[in-house]
Structure formats: structure tokens, C-alpha cells
PDB file of C-alpha atoms and ligand atoms in Angstrom:
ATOM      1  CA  UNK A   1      12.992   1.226  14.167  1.00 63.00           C
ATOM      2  CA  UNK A   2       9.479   1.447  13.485  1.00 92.00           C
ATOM      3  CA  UNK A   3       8.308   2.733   9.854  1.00 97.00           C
ATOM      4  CA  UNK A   4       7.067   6.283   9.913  1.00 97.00           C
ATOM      5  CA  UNK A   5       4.422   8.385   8.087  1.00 98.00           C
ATOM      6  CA  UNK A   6       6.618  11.047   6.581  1.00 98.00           C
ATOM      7  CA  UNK A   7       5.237  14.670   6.865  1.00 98.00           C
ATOM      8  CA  UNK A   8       3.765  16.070   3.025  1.00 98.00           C
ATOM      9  CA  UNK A   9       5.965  18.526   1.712  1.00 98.00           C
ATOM     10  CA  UNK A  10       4.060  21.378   1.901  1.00 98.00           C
ATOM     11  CA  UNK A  11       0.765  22.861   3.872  1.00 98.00           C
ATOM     12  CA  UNK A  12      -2.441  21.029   3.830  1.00 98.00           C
ATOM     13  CA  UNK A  13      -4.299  23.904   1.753  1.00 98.00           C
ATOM     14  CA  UNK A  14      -1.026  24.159  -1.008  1.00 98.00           C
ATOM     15  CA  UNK A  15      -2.415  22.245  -3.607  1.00 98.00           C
ATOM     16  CA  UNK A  16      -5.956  24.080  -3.413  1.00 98.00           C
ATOM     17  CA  UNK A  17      -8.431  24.750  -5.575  1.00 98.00           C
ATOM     18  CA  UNK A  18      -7.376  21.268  -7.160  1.00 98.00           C
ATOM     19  CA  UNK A  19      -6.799  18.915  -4.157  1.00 98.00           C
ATOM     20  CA  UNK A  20      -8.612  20.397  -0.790  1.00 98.00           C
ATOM     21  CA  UNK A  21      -7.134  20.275   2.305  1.00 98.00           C
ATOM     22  CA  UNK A  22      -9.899  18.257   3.261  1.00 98.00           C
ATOM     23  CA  UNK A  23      -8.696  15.519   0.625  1.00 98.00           C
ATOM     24  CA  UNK A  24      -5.380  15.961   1.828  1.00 98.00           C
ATOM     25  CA  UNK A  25      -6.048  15.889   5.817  1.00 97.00           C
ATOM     26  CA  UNK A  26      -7.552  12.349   4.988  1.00 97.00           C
ATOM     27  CA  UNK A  27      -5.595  11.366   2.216  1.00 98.00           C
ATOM     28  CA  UNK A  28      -2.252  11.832   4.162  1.00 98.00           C
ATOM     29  CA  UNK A  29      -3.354  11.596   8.108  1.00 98.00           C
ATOM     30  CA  UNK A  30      -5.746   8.896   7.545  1.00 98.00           C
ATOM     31  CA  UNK A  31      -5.180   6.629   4.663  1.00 98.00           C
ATOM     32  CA  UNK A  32      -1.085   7.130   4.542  1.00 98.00           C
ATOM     33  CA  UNK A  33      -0.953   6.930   7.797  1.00 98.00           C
ATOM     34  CA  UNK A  34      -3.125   2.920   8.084  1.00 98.00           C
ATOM     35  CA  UNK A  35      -0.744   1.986   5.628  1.00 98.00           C
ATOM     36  CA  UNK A  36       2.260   2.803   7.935  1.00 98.00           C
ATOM     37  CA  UNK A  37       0.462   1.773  11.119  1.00 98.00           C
ATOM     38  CA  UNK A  38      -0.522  -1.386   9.049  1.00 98.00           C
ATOM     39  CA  UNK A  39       2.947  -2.189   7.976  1.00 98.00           C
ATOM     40  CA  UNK A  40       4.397  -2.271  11.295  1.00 98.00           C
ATOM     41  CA  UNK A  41       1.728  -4.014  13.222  1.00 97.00           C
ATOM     42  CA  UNK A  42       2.548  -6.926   9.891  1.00 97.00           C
ATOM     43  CA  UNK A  43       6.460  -6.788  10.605  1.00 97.00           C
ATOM     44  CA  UNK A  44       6.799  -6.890  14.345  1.00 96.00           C
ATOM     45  CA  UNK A  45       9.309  -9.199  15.545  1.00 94.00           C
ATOM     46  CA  UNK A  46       9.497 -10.271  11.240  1.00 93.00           C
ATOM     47  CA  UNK A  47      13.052  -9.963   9.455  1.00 90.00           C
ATOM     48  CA  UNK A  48      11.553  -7.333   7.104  1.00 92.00           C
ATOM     49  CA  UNK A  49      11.170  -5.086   9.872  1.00 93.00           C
ATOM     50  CA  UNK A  50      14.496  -4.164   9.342  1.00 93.00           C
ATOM     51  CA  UNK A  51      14.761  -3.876   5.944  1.00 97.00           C
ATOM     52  CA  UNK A  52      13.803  -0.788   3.587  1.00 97.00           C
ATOM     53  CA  UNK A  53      10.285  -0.251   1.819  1.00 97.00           C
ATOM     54  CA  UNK A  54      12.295  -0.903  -1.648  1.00 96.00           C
ATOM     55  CA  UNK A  55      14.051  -4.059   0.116  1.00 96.00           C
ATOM     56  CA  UNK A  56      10.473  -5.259   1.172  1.00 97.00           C
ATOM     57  CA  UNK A  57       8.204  -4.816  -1.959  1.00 97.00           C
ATOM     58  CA  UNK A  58      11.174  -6.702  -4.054  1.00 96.00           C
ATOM     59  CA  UNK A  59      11.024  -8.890  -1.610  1.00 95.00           C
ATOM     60  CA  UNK A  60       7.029  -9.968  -1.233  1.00 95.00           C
ATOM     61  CA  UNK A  61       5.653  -8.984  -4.511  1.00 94.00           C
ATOM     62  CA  UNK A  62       5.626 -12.652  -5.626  1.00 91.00           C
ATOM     63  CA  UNK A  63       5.240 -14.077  -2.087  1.00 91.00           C
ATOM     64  CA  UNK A  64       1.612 -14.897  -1.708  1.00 91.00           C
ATOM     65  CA  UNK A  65       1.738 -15.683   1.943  1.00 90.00           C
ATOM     66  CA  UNK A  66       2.860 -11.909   2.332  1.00 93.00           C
ATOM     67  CA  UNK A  67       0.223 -10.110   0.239  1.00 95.00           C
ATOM     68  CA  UNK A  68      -1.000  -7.908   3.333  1.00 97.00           C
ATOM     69  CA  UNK A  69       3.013  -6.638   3.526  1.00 97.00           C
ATOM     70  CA  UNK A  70       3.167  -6.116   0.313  1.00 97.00           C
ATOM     71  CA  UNK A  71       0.617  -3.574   0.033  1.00 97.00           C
ATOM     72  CA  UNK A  72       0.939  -2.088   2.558  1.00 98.00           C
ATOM     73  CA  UNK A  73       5.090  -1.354   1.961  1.00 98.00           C
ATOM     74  CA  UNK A  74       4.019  -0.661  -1.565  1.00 98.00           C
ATOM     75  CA  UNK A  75       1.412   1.532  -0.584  1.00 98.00           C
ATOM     76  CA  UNK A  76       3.858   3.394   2.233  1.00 98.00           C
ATOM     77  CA  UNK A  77       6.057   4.105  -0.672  1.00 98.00           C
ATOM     78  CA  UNK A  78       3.459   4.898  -3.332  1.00 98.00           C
ATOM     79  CA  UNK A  79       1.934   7.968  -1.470  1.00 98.00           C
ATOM     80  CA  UNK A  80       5.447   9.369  -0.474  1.00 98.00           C
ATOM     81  CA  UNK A  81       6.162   9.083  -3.740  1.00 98.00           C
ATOM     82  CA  UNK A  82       2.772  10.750  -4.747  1.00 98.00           C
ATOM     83  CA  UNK A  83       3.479  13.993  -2.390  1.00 98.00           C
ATOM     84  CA  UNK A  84       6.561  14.397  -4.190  1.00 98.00           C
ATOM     85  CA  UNK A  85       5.322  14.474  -7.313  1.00 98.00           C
ATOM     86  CA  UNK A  86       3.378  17.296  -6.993  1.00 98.00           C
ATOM     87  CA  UNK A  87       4.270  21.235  -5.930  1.00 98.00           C
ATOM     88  CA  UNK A  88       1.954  24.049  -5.627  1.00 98.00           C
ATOM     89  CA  UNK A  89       1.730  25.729  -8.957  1.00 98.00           C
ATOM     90  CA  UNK A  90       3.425  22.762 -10.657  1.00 98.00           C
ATOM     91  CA  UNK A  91       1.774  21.172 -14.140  1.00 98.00           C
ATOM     92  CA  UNK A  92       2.250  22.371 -17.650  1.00 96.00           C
ATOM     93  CA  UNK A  93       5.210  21.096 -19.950  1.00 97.00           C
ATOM     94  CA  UNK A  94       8.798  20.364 -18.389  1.00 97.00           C
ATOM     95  CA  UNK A  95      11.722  21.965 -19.269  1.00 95.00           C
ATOM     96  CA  UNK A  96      15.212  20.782 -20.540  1.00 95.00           C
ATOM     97  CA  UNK A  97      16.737  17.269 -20.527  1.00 94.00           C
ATOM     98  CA  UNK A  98      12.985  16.246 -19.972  1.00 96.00           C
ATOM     99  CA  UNK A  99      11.359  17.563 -21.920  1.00 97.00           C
ATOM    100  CA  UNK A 100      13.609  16.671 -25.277  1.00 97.00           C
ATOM    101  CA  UNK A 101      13.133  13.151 -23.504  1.00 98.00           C
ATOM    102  CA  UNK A 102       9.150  13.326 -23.808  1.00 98.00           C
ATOM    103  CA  UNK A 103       9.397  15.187 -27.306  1.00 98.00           C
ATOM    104  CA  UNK A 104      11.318  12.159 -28.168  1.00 98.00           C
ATOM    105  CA  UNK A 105       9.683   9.688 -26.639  1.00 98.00           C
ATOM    106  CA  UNK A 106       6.103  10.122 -26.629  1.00 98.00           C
ATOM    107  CA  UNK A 107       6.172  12.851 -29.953  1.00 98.00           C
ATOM    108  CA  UNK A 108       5.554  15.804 -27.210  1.00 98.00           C
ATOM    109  CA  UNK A 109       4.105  16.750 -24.475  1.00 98.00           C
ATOM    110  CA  UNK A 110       0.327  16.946 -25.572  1.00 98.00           C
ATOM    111  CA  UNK A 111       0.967  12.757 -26.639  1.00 98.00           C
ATOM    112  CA  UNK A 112       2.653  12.389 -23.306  1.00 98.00           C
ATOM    113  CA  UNK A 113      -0.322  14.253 -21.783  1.00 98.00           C
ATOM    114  CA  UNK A 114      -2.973  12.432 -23.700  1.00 98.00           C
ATOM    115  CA  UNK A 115      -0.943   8.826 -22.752  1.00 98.00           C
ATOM    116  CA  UNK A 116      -1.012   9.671 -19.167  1.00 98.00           C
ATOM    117  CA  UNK A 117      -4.435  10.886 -18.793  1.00 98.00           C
ATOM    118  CA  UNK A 118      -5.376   7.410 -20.992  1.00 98.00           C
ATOM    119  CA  UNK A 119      -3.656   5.285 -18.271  1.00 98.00           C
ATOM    120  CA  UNK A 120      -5.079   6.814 -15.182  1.00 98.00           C
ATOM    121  CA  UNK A 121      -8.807   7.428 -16.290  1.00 97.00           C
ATOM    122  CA  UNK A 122      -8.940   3.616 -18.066  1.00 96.00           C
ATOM    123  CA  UNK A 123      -7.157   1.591 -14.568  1.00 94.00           C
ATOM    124  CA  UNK A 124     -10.087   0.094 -13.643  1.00 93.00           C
ATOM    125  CA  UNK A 125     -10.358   0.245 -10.076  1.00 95.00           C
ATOM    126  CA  UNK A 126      -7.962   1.363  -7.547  1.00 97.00           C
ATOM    127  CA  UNK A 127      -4.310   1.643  -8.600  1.00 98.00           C
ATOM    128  CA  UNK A 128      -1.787   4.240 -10.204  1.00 98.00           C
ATOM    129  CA  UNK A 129      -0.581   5.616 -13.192  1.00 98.00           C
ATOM    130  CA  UNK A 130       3.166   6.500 -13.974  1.00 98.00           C
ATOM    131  CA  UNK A 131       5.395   7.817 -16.045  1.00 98.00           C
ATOM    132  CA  UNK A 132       8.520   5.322 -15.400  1.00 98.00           C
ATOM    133  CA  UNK A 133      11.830   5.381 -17.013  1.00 97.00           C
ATOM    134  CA  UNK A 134      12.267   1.726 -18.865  1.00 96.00           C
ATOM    135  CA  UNK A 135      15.088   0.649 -20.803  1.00 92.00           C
ATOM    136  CA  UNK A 136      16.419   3.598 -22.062  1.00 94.00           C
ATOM    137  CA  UNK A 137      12.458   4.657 -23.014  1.00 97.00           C
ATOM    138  CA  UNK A 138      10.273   6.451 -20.975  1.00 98.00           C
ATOM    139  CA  UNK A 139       7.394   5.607 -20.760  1.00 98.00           C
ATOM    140  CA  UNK A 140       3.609   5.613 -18.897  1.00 98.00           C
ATOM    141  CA  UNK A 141       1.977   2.883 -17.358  1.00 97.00           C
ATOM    142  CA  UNK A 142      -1.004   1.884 -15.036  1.00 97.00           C
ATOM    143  CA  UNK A 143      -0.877  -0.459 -11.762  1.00 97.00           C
ATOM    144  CA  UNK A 144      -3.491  -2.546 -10.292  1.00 96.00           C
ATOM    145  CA  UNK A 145      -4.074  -1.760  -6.344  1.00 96.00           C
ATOM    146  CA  UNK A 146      -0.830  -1.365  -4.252  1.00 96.00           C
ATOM    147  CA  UNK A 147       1.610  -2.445  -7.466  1.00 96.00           C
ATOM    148  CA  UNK A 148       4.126  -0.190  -8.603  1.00 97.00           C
ATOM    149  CA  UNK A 149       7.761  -0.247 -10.533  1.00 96.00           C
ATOM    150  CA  UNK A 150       9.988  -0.889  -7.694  1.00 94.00           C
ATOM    151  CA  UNK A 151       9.978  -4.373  -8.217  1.00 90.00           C
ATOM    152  CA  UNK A 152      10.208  -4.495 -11.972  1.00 89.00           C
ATOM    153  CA  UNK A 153      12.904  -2.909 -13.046  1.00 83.00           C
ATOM    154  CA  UNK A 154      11.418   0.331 -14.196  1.00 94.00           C
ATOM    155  CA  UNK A 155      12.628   3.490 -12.411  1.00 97.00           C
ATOM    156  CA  UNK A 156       9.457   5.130 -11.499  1.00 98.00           C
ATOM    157  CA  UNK A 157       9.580   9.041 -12.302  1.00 98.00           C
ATOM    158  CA  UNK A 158       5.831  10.601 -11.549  1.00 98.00           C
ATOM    159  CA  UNK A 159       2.997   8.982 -10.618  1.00 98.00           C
ATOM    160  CA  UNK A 160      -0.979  10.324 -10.023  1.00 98.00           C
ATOM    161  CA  UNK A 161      -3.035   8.406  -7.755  1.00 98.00           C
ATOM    162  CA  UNK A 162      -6.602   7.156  -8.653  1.00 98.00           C
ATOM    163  CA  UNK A 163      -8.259   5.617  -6.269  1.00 97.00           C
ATOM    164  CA  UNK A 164     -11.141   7.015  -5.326  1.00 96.00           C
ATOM    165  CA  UNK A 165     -10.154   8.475  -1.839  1.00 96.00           C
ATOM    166  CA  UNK A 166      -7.637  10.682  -4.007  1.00 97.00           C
ATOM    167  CA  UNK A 167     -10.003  12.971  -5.403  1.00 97.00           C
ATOM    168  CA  UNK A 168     -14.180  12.000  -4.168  1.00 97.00           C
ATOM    169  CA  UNK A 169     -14.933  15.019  -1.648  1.00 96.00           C
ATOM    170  CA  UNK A 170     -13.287  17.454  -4.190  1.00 97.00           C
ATOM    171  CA  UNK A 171     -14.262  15.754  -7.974  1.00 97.00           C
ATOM    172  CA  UNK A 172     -17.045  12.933  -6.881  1.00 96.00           C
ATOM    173  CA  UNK A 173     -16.876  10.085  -9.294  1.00 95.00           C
ATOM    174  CA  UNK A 174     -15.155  12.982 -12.131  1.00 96.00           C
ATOM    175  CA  UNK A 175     -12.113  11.070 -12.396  1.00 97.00           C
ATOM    176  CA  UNK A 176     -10.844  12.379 -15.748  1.00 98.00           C
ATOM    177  CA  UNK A 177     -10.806  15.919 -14.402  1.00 98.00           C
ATOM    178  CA  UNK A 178      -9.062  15.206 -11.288  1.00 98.00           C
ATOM    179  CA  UNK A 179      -6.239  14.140 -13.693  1.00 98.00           C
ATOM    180  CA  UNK A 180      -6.659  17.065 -15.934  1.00 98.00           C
ATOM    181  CA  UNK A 181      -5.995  19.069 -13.004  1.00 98.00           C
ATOM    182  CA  UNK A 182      -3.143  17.271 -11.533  1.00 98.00           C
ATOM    183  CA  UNK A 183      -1.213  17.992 -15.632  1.00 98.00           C
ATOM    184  CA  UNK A 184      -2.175  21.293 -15.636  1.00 98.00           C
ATOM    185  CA  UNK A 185      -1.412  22.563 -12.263  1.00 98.00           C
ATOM    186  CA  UNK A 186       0.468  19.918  -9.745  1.00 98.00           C
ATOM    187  CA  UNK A 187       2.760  17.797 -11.476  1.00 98.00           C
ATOM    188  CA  UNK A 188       6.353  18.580  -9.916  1.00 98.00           C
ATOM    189  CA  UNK A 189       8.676  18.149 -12.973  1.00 98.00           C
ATOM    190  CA  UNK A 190      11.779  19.719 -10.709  1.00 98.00           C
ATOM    191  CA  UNK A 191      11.049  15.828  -9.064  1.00 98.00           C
ATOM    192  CA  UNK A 192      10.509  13.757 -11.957  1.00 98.00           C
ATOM    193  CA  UNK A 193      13.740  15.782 -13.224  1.00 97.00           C
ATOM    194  CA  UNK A 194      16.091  14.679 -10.360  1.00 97.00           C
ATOM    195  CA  UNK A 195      13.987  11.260 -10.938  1.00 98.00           C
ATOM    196  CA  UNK A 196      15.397  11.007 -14.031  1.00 97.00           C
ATOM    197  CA  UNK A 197      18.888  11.807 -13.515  1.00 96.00           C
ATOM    198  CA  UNK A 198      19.128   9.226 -11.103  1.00 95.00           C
ATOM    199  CA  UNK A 199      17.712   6.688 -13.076  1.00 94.00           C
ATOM    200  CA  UNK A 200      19.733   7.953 -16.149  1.00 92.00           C
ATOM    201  CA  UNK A 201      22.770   7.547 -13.993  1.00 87.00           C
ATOM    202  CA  UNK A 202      22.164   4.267 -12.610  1.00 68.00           C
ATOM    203  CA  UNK A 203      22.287   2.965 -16.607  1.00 50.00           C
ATOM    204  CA  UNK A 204      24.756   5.005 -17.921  1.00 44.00           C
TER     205      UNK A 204
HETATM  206 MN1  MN3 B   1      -4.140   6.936  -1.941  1.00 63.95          MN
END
């Protein structure tokens, strides 16, 4: 069975005034979807076309001669992922387990803010930035292109996209803001919540 583009979560026009439904129309039906359309023209008739996106980016990260499916699995999974973790009228500071986690971790949620905006204005380039659950830490990174956690060993929690086709028709070249808006008013902590349960549970 082929790989499929999985519907967003919610309406094109959910996430407005901070992503458009412009951004999202293209963002989802256009670059999503190449990714997916990508991936399956790469596996046809190739063993990894029946195995999982995880199975596959494990799989080819470190494979040279499979670069193309590599980022283009990783990429499938990356902007899933990215729908997910954002709701409409999400953003602000978490709540429970999590947020003792971040107060613990990062020193609160303005140094957790502050981290995560650091990461995703200063990748330079395409790539992500995350807030990934790492040896009993958590913790935020940044990733280069397609790359993400899977194949590391982090559990990836949250993650904001910043390439450029995430946020140009609605912020131009205003990265840092599209990242402001996505802490203040789109992060889905009831996601990175069950995120880190699961991760929580797979070390405990
Ligand atoms: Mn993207």
C-alpha cells in the first residue's frame, strides 16, 4: 500500500491570523503532498515500500545511496508531525506533568521559550526545531533539511517548521515572528503531553 498524505487536523483557515489558509493550502496540498508523491514514486517495487516512515528514516539516514528516500520519508513524517503540534488557540505555557518538566528542565517556561525561539530563528537554512525528550532531559534542538529525532534516539515531542515555505506569503523573510506566533498562539501542548507520556513510558 501506497504512502498517503494524511488530511491536517483541522480547517484550512484554523490557525488564522498566524498561519493563512493560503500558507496552509500550499504548505499541506502542495509541499506535503510532493513529499508523499515523491516517496512512493522512490519505493516502487523497493523493500522499503513496505515498511513504516519510522522503519525507513532509521533505515537510510546513513545510507548515502538513499538520500532522496530519506528526505522525503523524513519529510512525510516531519509535517504530520508539524500539524499535530499545533491547535487553534494553542500556545502559552503547558500545564501539569509538563510543565514541572520544563520548570525543571529549562528553569521555566520563558527559558524554554527563549531556547526554542534561539534554535529555530539561528538554523540556518531550511530545517526544524524541536523540543525532544533525551535521556531522561528534555530538551530543544535544531535539524538541518529533512533530519529529525527518529533516528537518534531522542523522542521527538513538538517541533516548528522553518523553512521558508512555512511562513513567506504570511511573515516574508520575518522569521523570528513567525515563531513568536507559533509560542504564543499554536503550539498544541495536549500533543506534546501525550508525546511525552509515551516517551516517558517507553523508559520507565
Ligand atoms: Mn514544510
Amino acid at each position: 500500500m501506497a504512502f498517503e498524505l494524511p488530511p491536517l487536523p483541522y480547517p484550512n483557515n484554523a490557525l488564522e491570523p498566524y498561519i493563512s489558509a493560503k500558507t496552509l493550502d500550499f504548505h499541506h496540498g502542495k509541499h506535503h503532498k510532493a513529499y508523499v508523491d515523491n516517496l512512493n514514486r522512490l519505493v516502487e517495487g523497493k523493500p522499503e515500500e513496505k515498511k513504516s516512515l519510522e522503519e525507513i528514516i532509521v533505515a537510510t539516514h546513513r545510507d548515502d545511496a538513499k538520500t532522496g528516500i530519506f528526505n522525503n520519508a523524513a519529510q512525510v513524517w516531519n509535517h504530520t508531525f508539524f500539524w499535530n503540534s499545533m491547535k487553534k488557540g494553542g500556545g502559552g505555557e503547558p500545564e501539569g506533568e509538563l510543565k514541572r518538566a520544563i520548570d525543571h528542565d529549562f528553569g521555566g517556561y520563558d527559558k524554554f521559550a527563549a531556547a526554542f525561539k534561539d534554535a529555530a530563528t539561528t538554523q540556518f537554512g531550511s530545517g526544524w526545531a524541536w523540543l525532544v525528550f533525551d535521556a531522561g532531559k528534555l530538551k530543544v534542538i535544531k535539524t538541518a533539511n529533512a533530519v529529525n529525532p527518529v533516528a537518534g534516539g531522542a523522542a521527538a515531542l513538538l517541533t516548528c517548521d522553518v523553512w521558508e515555505h512555512a511562513y513567506y506569503l504570511d511573515y516574508q523573510n520575518r522569521r523570528p515572528d513567525f515563531v513568536q506566533a507559533f509560542l504564543d498562539h499554536l503550539i498544541n501542548w495536549e500533543f506534546v503531553a501525550h508525546n511525552f507520556d509515551k516517551a516517558r513510558g517507553q523508559r520507565g
